[in-house]
PDB file of C-alpha atoms and ligand atoms in Angstrom:
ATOM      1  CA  UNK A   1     -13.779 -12.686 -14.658  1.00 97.00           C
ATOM      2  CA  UNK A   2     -10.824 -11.984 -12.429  1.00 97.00           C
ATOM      3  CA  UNK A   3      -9.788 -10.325  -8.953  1.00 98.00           C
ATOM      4  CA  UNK A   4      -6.843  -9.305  -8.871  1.00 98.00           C
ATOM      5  CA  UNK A   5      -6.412  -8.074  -4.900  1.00 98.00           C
ATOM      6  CA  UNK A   6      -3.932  -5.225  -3.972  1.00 98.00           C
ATOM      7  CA  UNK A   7      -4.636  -3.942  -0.397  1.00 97.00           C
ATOM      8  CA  UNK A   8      -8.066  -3.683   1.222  1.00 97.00           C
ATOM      9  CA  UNK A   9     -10.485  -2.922  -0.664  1.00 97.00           C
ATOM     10  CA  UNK A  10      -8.502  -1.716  -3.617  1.00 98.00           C
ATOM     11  CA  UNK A  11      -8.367  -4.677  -6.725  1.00 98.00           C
ATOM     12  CA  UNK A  12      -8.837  -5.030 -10.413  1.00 98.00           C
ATOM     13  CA  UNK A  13     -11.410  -6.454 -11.076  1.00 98.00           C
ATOM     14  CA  UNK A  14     -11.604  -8.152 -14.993  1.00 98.00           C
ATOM     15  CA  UNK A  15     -15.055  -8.599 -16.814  1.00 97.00           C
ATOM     16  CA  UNK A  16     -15.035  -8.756 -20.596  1.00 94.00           C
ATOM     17  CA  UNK A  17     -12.974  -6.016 -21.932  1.00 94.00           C
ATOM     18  CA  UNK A  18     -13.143  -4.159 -18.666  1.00 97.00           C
ATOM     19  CA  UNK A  19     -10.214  -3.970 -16.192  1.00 98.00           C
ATOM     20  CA  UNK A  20     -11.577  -1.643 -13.883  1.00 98.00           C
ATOM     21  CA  UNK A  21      -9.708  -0.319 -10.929  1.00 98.00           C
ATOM     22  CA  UNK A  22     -11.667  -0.604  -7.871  1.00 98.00           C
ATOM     23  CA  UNK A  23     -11.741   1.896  -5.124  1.00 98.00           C
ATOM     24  CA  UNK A  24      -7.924   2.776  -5.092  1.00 98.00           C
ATOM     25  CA  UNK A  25      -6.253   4.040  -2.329  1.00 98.00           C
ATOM     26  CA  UNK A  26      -2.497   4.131  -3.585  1.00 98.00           C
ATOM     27  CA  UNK A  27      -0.453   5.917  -0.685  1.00 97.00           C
ATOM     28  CA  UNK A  28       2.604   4.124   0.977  1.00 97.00           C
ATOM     29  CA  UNK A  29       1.758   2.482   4.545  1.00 96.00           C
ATOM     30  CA  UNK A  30       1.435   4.911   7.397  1.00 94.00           C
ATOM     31  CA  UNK A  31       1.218   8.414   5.580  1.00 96.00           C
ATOM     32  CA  UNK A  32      -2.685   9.169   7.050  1.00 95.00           C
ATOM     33  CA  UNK A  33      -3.495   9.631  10.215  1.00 90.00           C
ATOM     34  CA  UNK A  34      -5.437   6.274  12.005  1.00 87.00           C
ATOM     35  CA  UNK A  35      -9.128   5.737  11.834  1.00 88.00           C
ATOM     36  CA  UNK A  36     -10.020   3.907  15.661  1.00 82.00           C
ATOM     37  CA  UNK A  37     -10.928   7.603  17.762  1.00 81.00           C
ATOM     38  CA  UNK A  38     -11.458   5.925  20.503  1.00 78.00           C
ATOM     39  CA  UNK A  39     -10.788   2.332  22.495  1.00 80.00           C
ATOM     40  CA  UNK A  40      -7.325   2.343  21.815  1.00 84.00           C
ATOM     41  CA  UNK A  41      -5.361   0.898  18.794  1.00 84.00           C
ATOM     42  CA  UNK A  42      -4.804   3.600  16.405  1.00 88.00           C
ATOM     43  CA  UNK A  43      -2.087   3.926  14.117  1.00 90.00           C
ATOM     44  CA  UNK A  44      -1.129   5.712  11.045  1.00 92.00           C
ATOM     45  CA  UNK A  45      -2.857   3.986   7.640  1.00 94.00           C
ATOM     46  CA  UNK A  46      -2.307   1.952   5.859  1.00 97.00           C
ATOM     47  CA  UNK A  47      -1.174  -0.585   8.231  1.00 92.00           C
ATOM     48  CA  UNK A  48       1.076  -2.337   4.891  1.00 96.00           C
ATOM     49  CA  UNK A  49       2.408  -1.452   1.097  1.00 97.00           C
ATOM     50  CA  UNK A  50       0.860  -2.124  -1.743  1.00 98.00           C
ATOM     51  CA  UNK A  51       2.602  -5.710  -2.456  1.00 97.00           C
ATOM     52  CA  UNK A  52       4.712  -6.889  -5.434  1.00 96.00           C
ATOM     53  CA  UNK A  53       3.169  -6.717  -8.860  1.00 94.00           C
ATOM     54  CA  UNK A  54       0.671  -3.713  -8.445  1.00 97.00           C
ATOM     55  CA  UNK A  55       2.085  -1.502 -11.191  1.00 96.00           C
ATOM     56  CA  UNK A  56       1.738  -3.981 -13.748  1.00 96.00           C
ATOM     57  CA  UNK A  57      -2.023  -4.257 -12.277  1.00 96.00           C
ATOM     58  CA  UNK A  58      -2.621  -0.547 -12.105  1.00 97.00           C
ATOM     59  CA  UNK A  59      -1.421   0.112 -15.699  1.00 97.00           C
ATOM     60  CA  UNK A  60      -3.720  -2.072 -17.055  1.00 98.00           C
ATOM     61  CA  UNK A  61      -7.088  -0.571 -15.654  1.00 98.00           C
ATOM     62  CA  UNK A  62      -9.635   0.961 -18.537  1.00 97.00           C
ATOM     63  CA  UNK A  63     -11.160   2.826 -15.625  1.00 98.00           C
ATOM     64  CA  UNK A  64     -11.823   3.434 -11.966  1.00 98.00           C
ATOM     65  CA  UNK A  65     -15.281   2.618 -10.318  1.00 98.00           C
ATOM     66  CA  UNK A  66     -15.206   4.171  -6.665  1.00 98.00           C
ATOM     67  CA  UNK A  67     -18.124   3.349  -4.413  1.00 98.00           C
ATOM     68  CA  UNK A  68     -17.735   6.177  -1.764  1.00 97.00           C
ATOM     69  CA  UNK A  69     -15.103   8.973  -1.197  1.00 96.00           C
ATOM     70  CA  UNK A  70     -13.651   7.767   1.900  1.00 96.00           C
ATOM     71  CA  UNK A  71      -9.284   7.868   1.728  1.00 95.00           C
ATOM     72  CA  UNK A  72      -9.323   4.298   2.123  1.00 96.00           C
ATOM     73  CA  UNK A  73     -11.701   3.984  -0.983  1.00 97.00           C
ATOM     74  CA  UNK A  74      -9.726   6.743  -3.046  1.00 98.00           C
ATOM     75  CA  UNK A  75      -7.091   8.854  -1.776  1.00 97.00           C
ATOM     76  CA  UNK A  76      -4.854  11.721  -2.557  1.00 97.00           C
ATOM     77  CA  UNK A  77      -2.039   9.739  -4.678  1.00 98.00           C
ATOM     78  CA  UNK A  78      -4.837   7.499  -6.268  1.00 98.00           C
ATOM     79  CA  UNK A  79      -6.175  11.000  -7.738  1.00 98.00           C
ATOM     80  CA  UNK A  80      -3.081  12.113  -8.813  1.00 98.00           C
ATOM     81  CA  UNK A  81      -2.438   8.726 -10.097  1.00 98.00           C
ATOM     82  CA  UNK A  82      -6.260   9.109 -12.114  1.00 98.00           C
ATOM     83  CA  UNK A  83      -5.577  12.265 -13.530  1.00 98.00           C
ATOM     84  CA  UNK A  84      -1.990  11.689 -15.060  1.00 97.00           C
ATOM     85  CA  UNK A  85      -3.491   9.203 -17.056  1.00 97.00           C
ATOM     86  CA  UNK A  86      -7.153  10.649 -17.627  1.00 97.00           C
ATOM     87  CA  UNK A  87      -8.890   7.515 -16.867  1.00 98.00           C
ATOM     88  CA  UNK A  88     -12.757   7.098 -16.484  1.00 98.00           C
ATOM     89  CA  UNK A  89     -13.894   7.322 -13.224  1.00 98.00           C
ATOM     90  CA  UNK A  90     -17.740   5.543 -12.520  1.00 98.00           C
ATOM     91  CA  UNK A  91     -19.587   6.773  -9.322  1.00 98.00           C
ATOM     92  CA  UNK A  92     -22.552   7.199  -8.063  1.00 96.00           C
ATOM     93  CA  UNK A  93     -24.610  10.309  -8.935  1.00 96.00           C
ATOM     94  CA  UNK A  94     -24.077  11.942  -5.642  1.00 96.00           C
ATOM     95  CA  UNK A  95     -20.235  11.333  -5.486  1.00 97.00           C
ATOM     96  CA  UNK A  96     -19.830  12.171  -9.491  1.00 97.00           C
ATOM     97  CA  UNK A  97     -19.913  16.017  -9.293  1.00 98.00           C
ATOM     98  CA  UNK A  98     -17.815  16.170  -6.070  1.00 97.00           C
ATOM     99  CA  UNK A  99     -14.751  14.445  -7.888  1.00 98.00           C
ATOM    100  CA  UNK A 100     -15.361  16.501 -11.177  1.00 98.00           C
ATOM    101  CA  UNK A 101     -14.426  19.331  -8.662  1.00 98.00           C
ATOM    102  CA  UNK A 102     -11.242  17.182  -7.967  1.00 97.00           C
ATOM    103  CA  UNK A 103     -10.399  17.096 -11.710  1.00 98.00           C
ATOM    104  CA  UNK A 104     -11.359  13.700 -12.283  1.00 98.00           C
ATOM    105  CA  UNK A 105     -13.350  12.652 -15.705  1.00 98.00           C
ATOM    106  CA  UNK A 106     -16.116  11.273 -12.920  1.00 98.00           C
ATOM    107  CA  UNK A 107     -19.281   9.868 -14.571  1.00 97.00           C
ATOM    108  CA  UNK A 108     -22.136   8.359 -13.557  1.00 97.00           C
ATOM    109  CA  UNK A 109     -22.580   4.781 -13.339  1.00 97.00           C
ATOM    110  CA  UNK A 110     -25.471   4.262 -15.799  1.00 94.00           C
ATOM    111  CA  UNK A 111     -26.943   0.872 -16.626  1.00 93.00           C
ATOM    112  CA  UNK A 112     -25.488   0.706 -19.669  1.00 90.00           C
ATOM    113  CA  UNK A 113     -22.286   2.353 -19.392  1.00 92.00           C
ATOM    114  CA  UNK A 114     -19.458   0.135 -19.062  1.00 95.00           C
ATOM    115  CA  UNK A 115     -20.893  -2.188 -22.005  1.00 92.00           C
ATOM    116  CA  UNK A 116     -22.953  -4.110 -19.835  1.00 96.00           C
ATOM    117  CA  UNK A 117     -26.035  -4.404 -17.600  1.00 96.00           C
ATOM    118  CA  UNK A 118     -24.780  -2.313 -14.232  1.00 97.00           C
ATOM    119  CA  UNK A 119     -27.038  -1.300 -11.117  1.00 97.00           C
ATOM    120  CA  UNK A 120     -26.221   1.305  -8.317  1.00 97.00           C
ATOM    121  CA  UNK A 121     -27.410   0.523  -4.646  1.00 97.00           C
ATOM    122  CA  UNK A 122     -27.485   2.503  -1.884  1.00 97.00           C
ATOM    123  CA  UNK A 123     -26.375   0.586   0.587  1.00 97.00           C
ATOM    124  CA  UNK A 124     -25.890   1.277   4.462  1.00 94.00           C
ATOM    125  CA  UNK A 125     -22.158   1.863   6.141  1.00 91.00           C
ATOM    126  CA  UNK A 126     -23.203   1.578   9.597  1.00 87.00           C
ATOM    127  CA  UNK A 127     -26.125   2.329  11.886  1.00 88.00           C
ATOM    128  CA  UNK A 128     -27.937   5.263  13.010  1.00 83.00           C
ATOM    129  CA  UNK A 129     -25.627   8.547  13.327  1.00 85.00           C
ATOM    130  CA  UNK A 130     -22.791   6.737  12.516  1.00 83.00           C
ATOM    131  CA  UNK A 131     -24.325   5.126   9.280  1.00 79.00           C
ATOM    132  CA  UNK A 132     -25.301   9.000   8.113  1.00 85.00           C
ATOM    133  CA  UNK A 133     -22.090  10.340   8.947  1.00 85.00           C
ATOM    134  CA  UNK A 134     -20.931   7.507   6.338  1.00 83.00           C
ATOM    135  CA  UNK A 135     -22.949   8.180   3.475  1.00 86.00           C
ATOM    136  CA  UNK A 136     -23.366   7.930   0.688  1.00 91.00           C
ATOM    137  CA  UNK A 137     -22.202   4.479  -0.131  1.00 96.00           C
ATOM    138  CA  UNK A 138     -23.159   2.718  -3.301  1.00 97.00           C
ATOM    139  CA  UNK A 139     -22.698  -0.903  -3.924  1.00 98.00           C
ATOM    140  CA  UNK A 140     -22.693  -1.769  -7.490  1.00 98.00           C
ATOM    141  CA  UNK A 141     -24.150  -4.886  -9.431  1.00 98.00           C
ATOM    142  CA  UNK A 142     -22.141  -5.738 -13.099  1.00 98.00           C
ATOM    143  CA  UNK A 143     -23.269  -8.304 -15.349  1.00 97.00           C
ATOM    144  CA  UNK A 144     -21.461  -8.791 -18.507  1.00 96.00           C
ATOM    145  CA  UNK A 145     -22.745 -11.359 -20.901  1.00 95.00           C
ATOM    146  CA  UNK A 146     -20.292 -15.109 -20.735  1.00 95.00           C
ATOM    147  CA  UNK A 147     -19.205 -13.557 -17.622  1.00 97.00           C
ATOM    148  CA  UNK A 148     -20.208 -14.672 -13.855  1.00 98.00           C
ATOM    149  CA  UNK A 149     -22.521 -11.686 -12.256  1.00 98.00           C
ATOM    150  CA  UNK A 150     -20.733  -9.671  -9.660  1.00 98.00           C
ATOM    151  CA  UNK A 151     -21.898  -7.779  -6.403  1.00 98.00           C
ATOM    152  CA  UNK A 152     -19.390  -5.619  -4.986  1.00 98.00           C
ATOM    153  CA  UNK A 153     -21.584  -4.831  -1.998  1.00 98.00           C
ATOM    154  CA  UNK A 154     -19.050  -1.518  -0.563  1.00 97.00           C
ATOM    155  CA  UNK A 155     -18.417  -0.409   2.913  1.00 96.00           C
ATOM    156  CA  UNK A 156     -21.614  -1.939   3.881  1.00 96.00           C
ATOM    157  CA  UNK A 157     -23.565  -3.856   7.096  1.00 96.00           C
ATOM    158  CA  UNK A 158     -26.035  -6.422   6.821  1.00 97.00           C
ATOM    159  CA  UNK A 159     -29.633  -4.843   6.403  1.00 97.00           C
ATOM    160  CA  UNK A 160     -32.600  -5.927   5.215  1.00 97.00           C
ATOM    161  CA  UNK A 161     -32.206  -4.746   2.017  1.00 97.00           C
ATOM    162  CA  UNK A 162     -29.569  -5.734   1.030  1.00 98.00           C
ATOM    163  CA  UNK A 163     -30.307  -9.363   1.494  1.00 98.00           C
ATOM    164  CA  UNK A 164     -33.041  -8.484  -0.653  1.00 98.00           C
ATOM    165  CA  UNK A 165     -30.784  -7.297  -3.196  1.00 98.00           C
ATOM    166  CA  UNK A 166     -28.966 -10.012  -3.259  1.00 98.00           C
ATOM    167  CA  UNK A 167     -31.923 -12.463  -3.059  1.00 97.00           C
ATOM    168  CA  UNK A 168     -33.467 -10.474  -6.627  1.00 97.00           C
ATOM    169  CA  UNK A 169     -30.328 -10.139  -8.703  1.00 97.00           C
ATOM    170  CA  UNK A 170     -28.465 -13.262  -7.220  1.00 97.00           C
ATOM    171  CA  UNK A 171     -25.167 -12.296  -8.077  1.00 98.00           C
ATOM    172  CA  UNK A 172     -23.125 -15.388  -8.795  1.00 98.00           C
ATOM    173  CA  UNK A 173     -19.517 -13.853  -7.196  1.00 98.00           C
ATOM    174  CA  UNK A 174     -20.172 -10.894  -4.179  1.00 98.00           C
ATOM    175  CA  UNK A 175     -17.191  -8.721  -3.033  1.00 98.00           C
ATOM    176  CA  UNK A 176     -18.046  -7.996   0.574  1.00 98.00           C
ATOM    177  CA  UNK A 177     -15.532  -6.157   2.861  1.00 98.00           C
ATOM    178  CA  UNK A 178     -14.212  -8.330   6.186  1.00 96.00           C
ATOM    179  CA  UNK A 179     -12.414  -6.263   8.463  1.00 87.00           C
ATOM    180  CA  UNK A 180     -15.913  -5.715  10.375  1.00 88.00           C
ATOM    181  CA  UNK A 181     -14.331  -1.915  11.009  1.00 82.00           C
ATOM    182  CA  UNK A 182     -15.504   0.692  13.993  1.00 78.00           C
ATOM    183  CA  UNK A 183     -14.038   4.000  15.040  1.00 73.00           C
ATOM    184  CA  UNK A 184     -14.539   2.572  18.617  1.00 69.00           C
ATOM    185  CA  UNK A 185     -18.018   4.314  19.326  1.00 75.00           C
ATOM    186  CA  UNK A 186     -21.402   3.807  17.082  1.00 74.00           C
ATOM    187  CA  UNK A 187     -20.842   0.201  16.362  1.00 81.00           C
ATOM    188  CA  UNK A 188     -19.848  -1.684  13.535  1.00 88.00           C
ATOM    189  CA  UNK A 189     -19.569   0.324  10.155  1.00 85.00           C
ATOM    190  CA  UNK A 190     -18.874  -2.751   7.982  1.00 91.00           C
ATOM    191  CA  UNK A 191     -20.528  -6.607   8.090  1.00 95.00           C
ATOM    192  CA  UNK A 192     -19.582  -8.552  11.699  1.00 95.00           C
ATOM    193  CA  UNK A 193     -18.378 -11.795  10.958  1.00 96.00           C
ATOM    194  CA  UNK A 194     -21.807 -13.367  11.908  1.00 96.00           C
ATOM    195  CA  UNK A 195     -23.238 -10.998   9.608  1.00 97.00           C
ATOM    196  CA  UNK A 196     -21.195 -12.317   7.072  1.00 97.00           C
ATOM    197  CA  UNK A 197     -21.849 -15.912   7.680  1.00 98.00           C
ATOM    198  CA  UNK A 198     -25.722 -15.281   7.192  1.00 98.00           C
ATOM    199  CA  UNK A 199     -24.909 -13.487   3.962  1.00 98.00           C
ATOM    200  CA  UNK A 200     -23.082 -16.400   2.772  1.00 98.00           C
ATOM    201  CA  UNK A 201     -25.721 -19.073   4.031  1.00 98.00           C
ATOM    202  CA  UNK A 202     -28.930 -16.819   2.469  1.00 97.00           C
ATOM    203  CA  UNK A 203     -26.964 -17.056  -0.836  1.00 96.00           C
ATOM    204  CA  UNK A 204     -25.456 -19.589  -3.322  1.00 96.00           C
ATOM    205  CA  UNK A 205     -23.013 -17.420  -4.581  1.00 98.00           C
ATOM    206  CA  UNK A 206     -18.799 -17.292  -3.871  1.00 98.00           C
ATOM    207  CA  UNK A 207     -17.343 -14.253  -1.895  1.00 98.00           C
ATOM    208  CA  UNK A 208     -14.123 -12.750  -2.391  1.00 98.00           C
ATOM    209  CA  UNK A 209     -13.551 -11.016   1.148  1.00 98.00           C
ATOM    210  CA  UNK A 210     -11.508  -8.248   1.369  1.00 98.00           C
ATOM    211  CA  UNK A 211     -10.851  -4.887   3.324  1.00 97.00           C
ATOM    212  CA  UNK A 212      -8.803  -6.886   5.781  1.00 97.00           C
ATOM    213  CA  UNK A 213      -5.675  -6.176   7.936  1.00 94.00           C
ATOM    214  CA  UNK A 214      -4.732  -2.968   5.948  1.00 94.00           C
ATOM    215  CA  UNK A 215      -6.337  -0.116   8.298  1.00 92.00           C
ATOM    216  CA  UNK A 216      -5.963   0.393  12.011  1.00 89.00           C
ATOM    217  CA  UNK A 217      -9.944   0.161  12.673  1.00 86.00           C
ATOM    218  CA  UNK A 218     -10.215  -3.259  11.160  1.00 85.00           C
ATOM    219  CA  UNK A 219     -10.264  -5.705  13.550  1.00 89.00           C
ATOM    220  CA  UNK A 220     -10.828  -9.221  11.601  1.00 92.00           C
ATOM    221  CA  UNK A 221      -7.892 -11.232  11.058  1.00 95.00           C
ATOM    222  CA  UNK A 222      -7.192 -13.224   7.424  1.00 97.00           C
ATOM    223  CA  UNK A 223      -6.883 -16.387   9.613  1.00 97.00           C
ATOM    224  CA  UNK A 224      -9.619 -16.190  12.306  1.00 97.00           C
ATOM    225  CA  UNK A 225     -11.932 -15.726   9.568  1.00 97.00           C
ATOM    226  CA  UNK A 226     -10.893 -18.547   7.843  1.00 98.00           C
ATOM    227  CA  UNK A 227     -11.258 -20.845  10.850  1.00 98.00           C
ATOM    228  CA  UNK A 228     -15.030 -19.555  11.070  1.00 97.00           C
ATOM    229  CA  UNK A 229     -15.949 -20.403   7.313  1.00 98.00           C
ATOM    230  CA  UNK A 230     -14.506 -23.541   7.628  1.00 98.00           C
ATOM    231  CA  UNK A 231     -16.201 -24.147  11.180  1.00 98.00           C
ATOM    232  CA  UNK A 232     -19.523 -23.111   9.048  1.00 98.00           C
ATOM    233  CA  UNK A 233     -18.929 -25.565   6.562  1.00 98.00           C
ATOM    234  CA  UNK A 234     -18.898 -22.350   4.073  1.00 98.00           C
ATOM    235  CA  UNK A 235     -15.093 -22.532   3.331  1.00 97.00           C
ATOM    236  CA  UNK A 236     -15.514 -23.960  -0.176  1.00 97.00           C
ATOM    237  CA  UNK A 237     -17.332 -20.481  -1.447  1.00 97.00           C
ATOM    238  CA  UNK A 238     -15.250 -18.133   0.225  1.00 98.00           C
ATOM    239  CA  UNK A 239     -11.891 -16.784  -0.758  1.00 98.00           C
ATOM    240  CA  UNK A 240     -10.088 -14.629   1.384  1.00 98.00           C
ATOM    241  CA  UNK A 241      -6.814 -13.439  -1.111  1.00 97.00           C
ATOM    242  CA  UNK A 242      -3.458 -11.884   0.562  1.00 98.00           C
ATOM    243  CA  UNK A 243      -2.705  -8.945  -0.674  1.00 98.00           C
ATOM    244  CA  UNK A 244      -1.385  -9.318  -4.778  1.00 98.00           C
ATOM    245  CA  UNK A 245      -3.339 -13.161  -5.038  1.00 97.00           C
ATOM    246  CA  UNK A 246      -5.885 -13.346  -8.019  1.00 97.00           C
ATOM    247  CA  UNK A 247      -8.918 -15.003  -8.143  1.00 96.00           C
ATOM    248  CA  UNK A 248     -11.003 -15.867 -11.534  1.00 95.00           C
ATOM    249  CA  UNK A 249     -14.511 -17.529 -11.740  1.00 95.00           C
ATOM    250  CA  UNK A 250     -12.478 -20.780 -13.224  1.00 92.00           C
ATOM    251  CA  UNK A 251     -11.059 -21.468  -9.912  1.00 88.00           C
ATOM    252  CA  UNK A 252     -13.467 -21.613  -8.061  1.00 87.00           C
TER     253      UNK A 252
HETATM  254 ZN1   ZN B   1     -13.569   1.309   3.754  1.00 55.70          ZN
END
């Protein structure tokens, strides 16, 4: 298993003869319009590039697995980039015949699909209105056998069940998204940083962090973060990569 990080949540991830291209969002910095409507703070998105060594990382993906259709999760140029090459995309069953209207080869995530166990969760990207206005957002489990079990838990906040999904299918690495992002009215849409820190104390497994410091409505800062796992004593599960690090299961 390996993480290779581009830009917020956009990575390839490795497992077995997978290299599957996570939620892409491709653009250059600052072509789409900001994301904070109100408080103060927005700016055009992406807030950086897409560092040093992408290409080589995008032309090696087998297939794309997109959690939700927000641009920061798959965009205009990531499309174009999709359909040039007539790569696989795995979605959920709600999102799957939206992109086939896109002209992408979208297909549903079944459990057996990708050559090894998978599992689709709903999970929750924000509370009450804002939450709806959201959805749908599916978090998705892979578990390849000789390979560490993954949770890439999506845009998501911290809800009852989705400590329970963790707590049944204990995951061994989980992908949660950092930036704790809010449009500035209707709360948080993505885990707080105390949310975080009870995820990671309710579970054994190691985090990869990402969506951070790439979109105008993302608060969270690389560094400040770090302080507070290390202030938790949870620093030695956590890894928070700069955009174009890798992570594998060995390292950890
Ligand atoms: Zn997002």
């Amino acid at each position: 298993m390996k993480i290779h990080h581009l830009r917020s949540a956009t990575m390839l991830l490795t497992l077995g003869e997978q290299r599957l291209l996570v939620d892409p969002m491709l653009c250059k910095a600052g072509v789409m319009p900001g994301f904070k409507l109100f408080g103060g703070g927005r700016r055009p998105n992406p807030l950086v590039s897409l560092p040093s060594g992408s290409e080589e990382a995008l032309a090696a993906a087998t297939g794309i697995l997109v959690t939700h259709r927000h641009p920061d999760h798959l965009d205009e140029d990531a499309m174009r980039w999709i359909r040039e090459r007539d790569l696989p995309v795995w979605t959920n069953p709600q999102d799957a015949p939206k992109l086939r209207k896109k002209k992408l080869d979208a297909r549903v995530l079944t459990s057996d699909a990708l050559g090894m166990h998978s599992e689709t969760i709903p999970v929750r990207h924000g509370r009450g209105l804002v939450g709806w206005l959201c959805s749908p957002v599916s978090s998705y489990f892979l578990s390849c056998p000789g390979e560490p079990k993954v949770y890439l838990t999506a845009d998501a906040v911290l809800t009852p069940e989705l400590l329970q999904t963790v707590q049944r299918l204990q995951p061994d690495v989980i992908v949660a998204p950092a930036g704790s992002a809010n449009f500035g009215w209707g709360g948080d849409i993505l885990f707080s940083v105390d949310e975080l820190v009870t995820l990671i104390q309710k579970t054994e497994s190691y985090f990869v962090l990402n969506h951070l410091e790439s979109l105008d409505h993302c608060p969270t800062q690389r560094h400040a973060l770090q302080s507070r796992m290390e202030k938790e004593g949870l620093a030695q599960r956590v890894f928070i990569p700069q955009d174009g690090q890798t992570w594998s299961w060995d390292e950890r």
